[in-house]
């Protein structure tokens, strides 16, 4: 596996050792109401309670700790640089601050205000870009040259992927009888790390990716058998999964992710509100993508034998000032008549 992919399970084990004293062991919670709605036993891995408000601290910390020299003879990096819609930026800034390293975060102008403010509060310098991948990459390259900083890619950096794989180590201990793990996918760092870990330890456990229909590059890539990025910047309420999967995450997803489920904007909105109202968990819409997938009609085709399902609630950095969509969300079929 090490030669075939950018990381191995050994890298995830090392990441766990690197970061376990600096992160929270996030809880797994259940909901009898959502069990009733889906006809399955659902377990929710609450990464919204993680430091910086999302799972991203796992990969960022592992990457930063890998840059710290073992001896004082080697200098720390002058700076670290990344591009992020918000959560990775917050996490990298926090991790870099622990080691006294300046952080420069390239953020699309359309990123939620709460995430931009949090990045600044953690002490980073924000540089704005347009929404397109090309713009973000060009601005990031310029900042790297100006600061002599080291790039920590939000989802293709192997150390980041390995750090995210530690989620699965915890899930397999917290939910020993788990049959499947459902993971939101954007660039694919989290689902790739989780897939490497799950298939190494419990190969019969299914790994499902979930993404917005409006940003369905992972689904299209699996369907076509080749990496197929989004042709243009996607429009979705799930701002954390607008990125396309990349060269490092694609081979892992191609081989180890069992299926990809796409969901509409209304399904994401409804699932997110359902978690807010019934579970009292303030997840962001990106975290609602996995919930929406399990609620979807397509998921009903999954074998009833896949009974115990863990959904990763990836984060809770919600821009409360922009929730104009709450009143607009419609309950998708077939759950309009469900009494909860």
Tab-separated table of N, CA, C and O in Angstrom, residues 190-264:
chain	number	residue	atom	x	y	z
A	190	UNK	N	-9.844	13.842	3.709
A	190	UNK	CA	-10.424	13.109	4.824
A	190	UNK	C	-10.863	11.712	4.413
A	190	UNK	O	-10.533	10.727	5.084
A	191	UNK	N	-11.597	11.592	3.324
A	191	UNK	CA	-12.083	10.267	2.935
A	191	UNK	C	-10.926	9.349	2.532
A	191	UNK	O	-10.970	8.134	2.775
A	192	UNK	N	-9.858	9.913	1.949
A	192	UNK	CA	-8.696	9.093	1.582
A	192	UNK	C	-7.997	8.556	2.826
A	192	UNK	O	-7.655	7.372	2.902
A	193	UNK	N	-7.774	9.424	3.808
A	193	UNK	CA	-7.136	8.979	5.046
A	193	UNK	C	-7.966	7.949	5.778
A	193	UNK	O	-7.444	6.953	6.299
A	194	UNK	N	-9.279	8.181	5.822
A	194	UNK	CA	-10.178	7.234	6.478
A	194	UNK	C	-10.191	5.899	5.732
A	194	UNK	O	-10.169	4.827	6.350
A	195	UNK	N	-10.215	5.940	4.403
A	195	UNK	CA	-10.245	4.704	3.610
A	195	UNK	C	-8.979	3.876	3.817
A	195	UNK	O	-9.051	2.646	3.969
A	196	UNK	N	-7.825	4.530	3.830
A	196	UNK	CA	-6.567	3.818	4.074
A	196	UNK	C	-6.621	3.089	5.407
A	196	UNK	O	-6.227	1.916	5.528
A	197	UNK	N	-7.138	3.765	6.420
A	197	UNK	CA	-7.174	3.206	7.780
A	197	UNK	C	-8.195	2.083	7.905
A	197	UNK	O	-7.897	0.998	8.422
A	198	UNK	N	-9.407	2.336	7.427
A	198	UNK	CA	-10.474	1.338	7.547
A	198	UNK	C	-10.122	0.062	6.792
A	198	UNK	O	-10.279	-1.053	7.317
A	199	UNK	N	-9.634	0.211	5.569
A	199	UNK	CA	-9.355	-0.976	4.766
A	199	UNK	C	-8.134	-1.744	5.270
A	199	UNK	O	-7.995	-2.944	4.995
A	200	UNK	N	-7.257	-1.080	6.033
A	200	UNK	CA	-6.119	-1.773	6.638
A	200	UNK	C	-6.544	-2.580	7.866
A	200	UNK	O	-6.051	-3.688	8.091
A	201	UNK	N	-7.475	-2.025	8.645
A	201	UNK	CA	-7.862	-2.654	9.909
A	201	UNK	C	-9.130	-3.491	9.817
A	201	UNK	O	-9.233	-4.544	10.440
A	202	UNK	N	-10.099	-3.013	9.041
A	202	UNK	CA	-11.394	-3.704	8.930
A	202	UNK	C	-11.857	-3.653	7.480
A	202	UNK	O	-12.766	-2.884	7.141
A	203	UNK	N	-11.265	-4.448	6.602
A	203	UNK	CA	-11.541	-4.325	5.163
A	203	UNK	C	-12.986	-4.567	4.761
A	203	UNK	O	-13.401	-4.142	3.681
A	204	UNK	N	-13.781	-5.218	5.608
A	204	UNK	CA	-15.187	-5.455	5.263
A	204	UNK	C	-16.060	-4.226	5.522
A	204	UNK	O	-17.206	-4.172	5.037
A	205	UNK	N	-15.565	-3.275	6.275
A	205	UNK	CA	-16.330	-2.062	6.549
A	205	UNK	C	-16.354	-1.186	5.292
A	205	UNK	O	-15.321	-0.948	4.659
A	206	UNK	N	-17.526	-0.723	4.935
A	206	UNK	CA	-17.683	0.108	3.742
A	206	UNK	C	-17.251	1.548	4.032
A	206	UNK	O	-17.447	2.058	5.136
A	207	UNK	N	-16.686	2.184	3.026
A	207	UNK	CA	-16.369	3.609	3.091
A	207	UNK	C	-17.119	4.300	1.960
A	207	UNK	O	-16.893	4.002	0.780
A	208	UNK	N	-18.040	5.177	2.330
A	208	UNK	CA	-18.849	5.897	1.349
A	208	UNK	C	-18.493	7.384	1.375
A	208	UNK	O	-18.381	7.983	2.444
A	209	UNK	N	-18.339	7.958	0.204
A	209	UNK	CA	-18.139	9.399	0.077
A	209	UNK	C	-19.477	10.054	-0.235
A	209	UNK	O	-20.331	9.459	-0.899
A	210	UNK	N	-19.653	11.286	0.237
A	210	UNK	CA	-20.874	12.041	-0.030
A	210	UNK	C	-20.491	13.432	-0.509
A	210	UNK	O	-19.609	14.076	0.068
A	211	UNK	N	-21.147	13.890	-1.573
A	211	UNK	CA	-20.811	15.216	-2.104
A	211	UNK	C	-22.043	15.872	-2.718
A	211	UNK	O	-23.011	15.195	-3.093
A	212	UNK	N	-22.021	17.198	-2.839
A	212	UNK	CA	-23.140	17.889	-3.486
A	212	UNK	C	-23.240	17.518	-4.962
A	212	UNK	O	-22.216	17.350	-5.639
A	213	UNK	N	-24.444	17.404	-5.453
A	213	UNK	CA	-24.658	17.164	-6.881
A	213	UNK	C	-24.037	18.283	-7.710
A	213	UNK	O	-23.562	18.053	-8.825
A	214	UNK	N	-23.999	19.485	-7.149
A	214	UNK	CA	-23.425	20.636	-7.854
A	214	UNK	C	-21.904	20.626	-7.892
A	214	UNK	O	-21.293	21.455	-8.561
A	215	UNK	N	-21.304	19.699	-7.164
A	215	UNK	CA	-19.831	19.599	-7.123
A	215	UNK	C	-19.454	18.121	-7.133
A	215	UNK	O	-18.791	17.616	-6.233
A	216	UNK	N	-19.895	17.422	-8.179
A	216	UNK	CA	-19.857	15.955	-8.173
A	216	UNK	C	-18.651	15.355	-8.883
A	216	UNK	O	-18.742	14.306	-9.526
A	217	UNK	N	-17.493	15.989	-8.763
A	217	UNK	CA	-16.303	15.482	-9.451
A	217	UNK	C	-15.877	14.104	-8.955
A	217	UNK	O	-15.381	13.285	-9.731
A	218	UNK	N	-16.066	13.831	-7.673
A	218	UNK	CA	-15.694	12.510	-7.141
A	218	UNK	C	-16.589	11.429	-7.756
A	218	UNK	O	-16.095	10.377	-8.189
A	219	UNK	N	-17.883	11.699	-7.811
A	219	UNK	CA	-18.813	10.760	-8.443
A	219	UNK	C	-18.461	10.550	-9.904
A	219	UNK	O	-18.411	9.404	-10.396
A	220	UNK	N	-18.212	11.638	-10.619
A	220	UNK	CA	-17.885	11.538	-12.042
A	220	UNK	C	-16.567	10.790	-12.258
A	220	UNK	O	-16.430	10.008	-13.210
A	221	UNK	N	-15.610	11.013	-11.386
A	221	UNK	CA	-14.319	10.321	-11.497
A	221	UNK	C	-14.486	8.823	-11.301
A	221	UNK	O	-13.917	8.019	-12.059
A	222	UNK	N	-15.265	8.436	-10.295
A	222	UNK	CA	-15.507	7.010	-10.064
A	222	UNK	C	-16.276	6.399	-11.233
A	222	UNK	O	-15.993	5.267	-11.658
A	223	UNK	N	-17.233	7.146	-11.758
A	223	UNK	CA	-18.062	6.656	-12.860
A	223	UNK	C	-17.226	6.417	-14.117
A	223	UNK	O	-17.369	5.397	-14.803
A	224	UNK	N	-16.312	7.348	-14.400
A	224	UNK	CA	-15.513	7.289	-15.624
A	224	UNK	C	-14.203	6.518	-15.442
A	224	UNK	O	-13.550	6.180	-16.439
A	225	UNK	N	-13.823	6.283	-14.204
A	225	UNK	CA	-12.584	5.560	-13.951
A	225	UNK	C	-11.343	6.398	-14.155
A	225	UNK	O	-10.234	5.860	-14.276
A	226	UNK	N	-11.496	7.717	-14.183
A	226	UNK	CA	-10.350	8.611	-14.321
A	226	UNK	C	-10.646	9.936	-13.625
A	226	UNK	O	-11.808	10.325	-13.478
A	227	UNK	N	-9.586	10.594	-13.186
A	227	UNK	CA	-9.744	11.852	-12.464
A	227	UNK	C	-10.459	12.873	-13.339
A	227	UNK	O	-10.002	13.204	-14.437
A	228	UNK	N	-11.602	13.378	-12.840
A	228	UNK	CA	-12.444	14.289	-13.612
A	228	UNK	C	-12.816	15.489	-12.737
A	228	UNK	O	-13.852	15.490	-12.065
A	229	UNK	N	-11.968	16.517	-12.711
A	229	UNK	CA	-12.237	17.674	-11.847
A	229	UNK	C	-13.509	18.416	-12.264
A	229	UNK	O	-13.976	18.296	-13.402
A	230	UNK	N	-14.053	19.183	-11.325
A	230	UNK	CA	-15.177	20.056	-11.665
A	230	UNK	C	-14.753	21.016	-12.777
A	230	UNK	O	-13.687	21.625	-12.683
A	231	UNK	N	-15.555	21.161	-13.826
A	231	UNK	CA	-15.148	21.999	-14.964
A	231	UNK	C	-15.163	23.497	-14.657
A	231	UNK	O	-14.549	24.281	-15.369
A	232	UNK	N	-15.870	23.892	-13.608
A	232	UNK	CA	-15.952	25.305	-13.230
A	232	UNK	C	-16.233	25.372	-11.723
A	232	UNK	O	-16.657	24.380	-11.121
A	233	UNK	N	-15.991	26.533	-11.093
A	233	UNK	CA	-16.231	26.639	-9.641
A	233	UNK	C	-17.684	26.313	-9.305
A	233	UNK	O	-18.603	26.951	-9.815
A	234	UNK	N	-17.921	25.313	-8.478
A	234	UNK	CA	-19.294	24.905	-8.185
A	234	UNK	C	-20.007	25.871	-7.245
A	234	UNK	O	-19.374	26.534	-6.417
A	235	UNK	N	-21.312	25.924	-7.382
A	235	UNK	CA	-22.145	26.720	-6.487
A	235	UNK	C	-22.878	25.763	-5.556
A	235	UNK	O	-23.729	24.989	-5.986
A	236	UNK	N	-22.519	25.800	-4.266
A	236	UNK	CA	-23.167	24.934	-3.288
A	236	UNK	C	-23.108	25.576	-1.919
A	236	UNK	O	-22.160	26.314	-1.602
A	237	UNK	N	-24.136	25.315	-1.121
A	237	UNK	CA	-24.180	25.812	0.249
A	237	UNK	C	-23.078	25.179	1.090
A	237	UNK	O	-22.651	25.728	2.102
A	238	UNK	N	-22.591	24.012	0.654
A	238	UNK	CA	-21.536	23.283	1.370
A	238	UNK	C	-20.170	23.806	0.935
A	238	UNK	O	-19.476	23.205	0.116
A	239	UNK	N	-19.774	24.945	1.492
A	239	UNK	CA	-18.569	25.637	1.019
A	239	UNK	C	-17.289	24.849	1.255
A	239	UNK	O	-16.288	25.065	0.587
A	240	UNK	N	-17.307	23.900	2.199
A	240	UNK	CA	-16.098	23.146	2.509
A	240	UNK	C	-15.765	22.037	1.530
A	240	UNK	O	-14.694	21.428	1.630
A	241	UNK	N	-16.665	21.761	0.588
A	241	UNK	CA	-16.402	20.678	-0.369
A	241	UNK	C	-16.523	21.164	-1.815
A	241	UNK	O	-16.940	20.427	-2.707
A	242	UNK	N	-16.124	22.393	-2.044
A	242	UNK	CA	-16.137	22.924	-3.410
A	242	UNK	C	-14.914	22.495	-4.214
A	242	UNK	O	-14.929	22.536	-5.443
A	243	UNK	N	-13.839	22.085	-3.526
A	243	UNK	CA	-12.621	21.668	-4.221
A	243	UNK	C	-12.820	20.325	-4.908
A	243	UNK	O	-13.639	19.507	-4.482
A	244	UNK	N	-12.042	20.091	-5.951
A	244	UNK	CA	-12.049	18.796	-6.629
A	244	UNK	C	-11.013	17.871	-5.993
A	244	UNK	O	-10.011	18.331	-5.433
A	245	UNK	N	-11.260	16.567	-6.081
A	245	UNK	CA	-10.247	15.611	-5.637
A	245	UNK	C	-9.009	15.766	-6.526
A	245	UNK	O	-9.092	16.276	-7.639
A	246	UNK	N	-7.866	15.315	-6.006
A	246	UNK	CA	-6.616	15.587	-6.707
A	246	UNK	C	-5.786	14.350	-6.973
A	246	UNK	O	-6.217	13.205	-6.753
A	247	UNK	N	-4.573	14.569	-7.437
A	247	UNK	CA	-3.704	13.479	-7.886
A	247	UNK	C	-3.324	12.521	-6.761
A	247	UNK	O	-3.132	11.325	-7.011
A	248	UNK	N	-3.217	13.013	-5.538
A	248	UNK	CA	-2.860	12.129	-4.425
A	248	UNK	C	-4.062	11.398	-3.838
A	248	UNK	O	-3.945	10.245	-3.414
A	249	UNK	N	-5.191	12.068	-3.794
A	249	UNK	CA	-6.367	11.422	-3.186
A	249	UNK	C	-7.114	10.515	-4.170
A	249	UNK	O	-7.757	9.546	-3.742
A	250	UNK	N	-7.040	10.801	-5.467
A	250	UNK	CA	-7.797	10.028	-6.442
A	250	UNK	C	-7.459	8.542	-6.441
A	250	UNK	O	-8.385	7.705	-6.396
A	251	UNK	N	-6.200	8.107	-6.469
A	251	UNK	CA	-5.947	6.658	-6.491
A	251	UNK	C	-6.529	5.928	-5.282
A	251	UNK	O	-7.022	4.793	-5.409
A	252	UNK	N	-6.490	6.567	-4.119
A	252	UNK	CA	-7.056	5.953	-2.916
A	252	UNK	C	-8.568	5.858	-3.035
A	252	UNK	O	-9.174	4.815	-2.751
A	253	UNK	N	-9.181	6.943	-3.462
A	253	UNK	CA	-10.638	6.949	-3.639
A	253	UNK	C	-11.050	5.942	-4.709
A	253	UNK	O	-12.014	5.181	-4.537
A	254	UNK	N	-10.317	5.908	-5.797
A	254	UNK	CA	-10.620	4.975	-6.900
A	254	UNK	C	-10.646	3.529	-6.412
A	254	UNK	O	-11.555	2.756	-6.756
A	255	UNK	N	-9.685	3.167	-5.582
A	255	UNK	CA	-9.516	1.764	-5.197
A	255	UNK	C	-10.218	1.381	-3.898
A	255	UNK	O	-10.647	0.230	-3.750
A	256	UNK	N	-10.331	2.308	-2.950
A	256	UNK	CA	-10.742	1.939	-1.596
A	256	UNK	C	-12.089	2.499	-1.148
A	256	UNK	O	-12.641	2.025	-0.151
A	257	UNK	N	-12.603	3.503	-1.841
A	257	UNK	CA	-13.931	4.024	-1.496
A	257	UNK	C	-14.979	3.207	-2.235
A	257	UNK	O	-14.916	3.049	-3.453
A	258	UNK	N	-15.944	2.685	-1.488
A	258	UNK	CA	-16.890	1.721	-2.049
A	258	UNK	C	-17.950	2.352	-2.944
A	258	UNK	O	-18.397	1.726	-3.912
A	259	UNK	N	-18.365	3.576	-2.631
A	259	UNK	CA	-19.382	4.223	-3.457
A	259	UNK	C	-19.399	5.711	-3.132
A	259	UNK	O	-18.880	6.143	-2.091
A	260	UNK	N	-19.985	6.488	-4.038
A	260	UNK	CA	-20.120	7.926	-3.856
A	260	UNK	C	-21.588	8.287	-4.015
A	260	UNK	O	-22.230	7.883	-4.994
A	261	UNK	N	-22.122	9.045	-3.057
A	261	UNK	CA	-23.514	9.471	-3.091
A	261	UNK	C	-23.577	10.983	-3.275
A	261	UNK	O	-22.899	11.727	-2.562
A	262	UNK	N	-24.365	11.424	-4.237
A	262	UNK	CA	-24.542	12.858	-4.463
A	262	UNK	C	-25.903	13.295	-3.925
A	262	UNK	O	-26.872	12.532	-3.952
A	263	UNK	N	-25.948	14.533	-3.448
A	263	UNK	CA	-27.178	15.067	-2.861
A	263	UNK	C	-27.423	16.479	-3.368
A	263	UNK	O	-26.493	17.214	-3.687
A	264	UNK	N	-28.693	16.844	-3.452
A	264	UNK	CA	-29.090	18.166	-3.945
A	264	UNK	C	-28.912	19.214	-2.851
A	264	UNK	O	-28.740	18.898	-1.663
